[in-house]
Coordinates of C-alpha atoms in Angstrom, one line a residue:
S1 CA -47.8 -38.9 -24.8
V2 CA -48.1 -39.4 -21.1
L3 CA -49.5 -35.9 -20.5
F4 CA -52.6 -36.7 -22.4
F5 CA -53.4 -39.2 -19.7
V6 CA -52.7 -36.7 -16.9
L7 CA -54.4 -33.7 -18.5
P8 CA -56.9 -35.1 -21.0
F9 CA -59.0 -31.9 -21.5
I10 CA -56.2 -29.6 -22.4
E11 CA -55.8 -29.2 -26.1
S12 CA -53.8 -26.0 -26.3
K13 CA -50.0 -26.2 -26.2
I14 CA -49.8 -23.0 -24.1
W15 CA -51.0 -25.1 -21.1
F16 CA -48.1 -27.5 -21.6
V17 CA -45.7 -24.6 -21.7
L18 CA -47.2 -23.1 -18.5
L19 CA -47.1 -26.5 -16.8
F20 CA -43.5 -27.2 -17.6
T21 CA -42.5 -23.6 -16.7
A22 CA -44.2 -24.0 -13.3
V23 CA -42.6 -27.4 -12.6
G24 CA -39.2 -26.0 -13.7
F25 CA -39.5 -23.1 -11.2
M26 CA -40.6 -25.5 -8.4
V27 CA -37.5 -27.6 -9.1
L28 CA -35.3 -24.5 -9.2
F29 CA -36.6 -23.1 -5.9
F30 CA -36.4 -26.5 -4.2
T31 CA -32.8 -26.9 -5.2
A32 CA -32.0 -23.4 -4.1
A33 CA -33.5 -24.0 -0.6
W34 CA -31.8 -27.4 -0.4
L35 CA -28.3 -26.2 -1.3
T36 CA -28.3 -22.7 0.2
D37 CA -26.4 -22.0 3.4
P38 CA -29.0 -21.0 6.0
G39 CA -26.4 -18.9 8.0
Y40 CA -24.2 -21.3 9.7
I41 CA -22.0 -19.8 12.4
K42 CA -18.4 -21.3 12.3
K43 CA -17.4 -23.5 15.3
Q44 CA -14.5 -22.5 17.5
D45 CA -12.0 -24.6 19.3
K46 CA -12.9 -25.9 22.8
D47 CA -9.8 -24.3 24.2
H48 CA -11.3 -20.9 24.7
L49 CA -14.6 -22.2 26.2
F50 CA -13.6 -21.4 29.7
E51 CA -12.6 -17.9 28.7
L52 CA -16.1 -17.4 27.2
M53 CA -17.7 -18.7 30.4
V54 CA -15.8 -16.3 32.6
K55 CA -16.5 -13.2 30.5
N56 CA -20.2 -13.9 29.4
D57 CA -23.5 -15.2 30.7
P58 CA -23.6 -19.0 30.3
Q59 CA -27.0 -18.8 28.7
S60 CA -25.6 -16.9 25.8
I61 CA -23.0 -19.5 25.0
C62 CA -23.5 -22.5 22.8
F63 CA -21.4 -25.3 24.4
D64 CA -21.6 -27.6 21.4
C65 CA -20.1 -25.0 19.0
C66 CA -18.1 -23.1 21.6
I67 CA -19.3 -19.7 20.5
L68 CA -21.1 -16.7 21.9
K69 CA -24.6 -16.9 20.4
P70 CA -25.9 -13.8 18.6
P71 CA -29.6 -12.8 19.2
R72 CA -32.2 -15.1 17.6
S73 CA -29.6 -17.8 16.9
K74 CA -30.1 -21.4 17.9
H75 CA -28.2 -24.7 17.8
C76 CA -29.8 -27.3 15.5
E77 CA -29.4 -30.7 16.9
L78 CA -29.9 -32.4 13.5
C79 CA -27.4 -30.3 11.6
N80 CA -25.1 -30.0 14.7
A81 CA -24.5 -26.4 14.0
C82 CA -25.6 -22.9 15.2
I83 CA -27.7 -20.9 12.8
S84 CA -27.5 -17.1 13.0
V85 CA -31.3 -16.5 12.5
Y86 CA -32.9 -19.8 13.1
D87 CA -36.5 -20.6 12.0
H88 CA -36.8 -24.4 11.8
H89 CA -35.2 -27.5 10.5
C90 CA -37.1 -28.7 7.4
P91 CA -37.2 -32.5 6.9
W92 CA -38.2 -32.0 3.2
I93 CA -35.0 -30.3 2.2
N94 CA -32.9 -31.8 5.1
N95 CA -31.6 -28.4 5.9
C96 CA -32.2 -25.6 8.3
V97 CA -34.4 -22.6 7.3
G98 CA -32.9 -19.4 8.4
C99 CA -31.7 -16.0 7.2
K100 CA -28.2 -15.4 6.1

């Protein structure tokens, strides 16, 4: 087996079970982080952008998404979307990391 070349000093089968369990959990959590919605805020039509500018501070408006940004939100240039609680864009999962 290939594992005997990778782990030559392990003779007990419990180590193989633990190794496969750990790798399985890593794949599961990676897939969950990759496919989970980080808290995207839905875009609005550009028709009501002027109305937002008149009623609110221009610094609190995302002009790309045409929305009033909540606190701690930020527009991700790579995803082209606003994230409600933005942390960073992770290149490993090609998704934003945030809180939904």
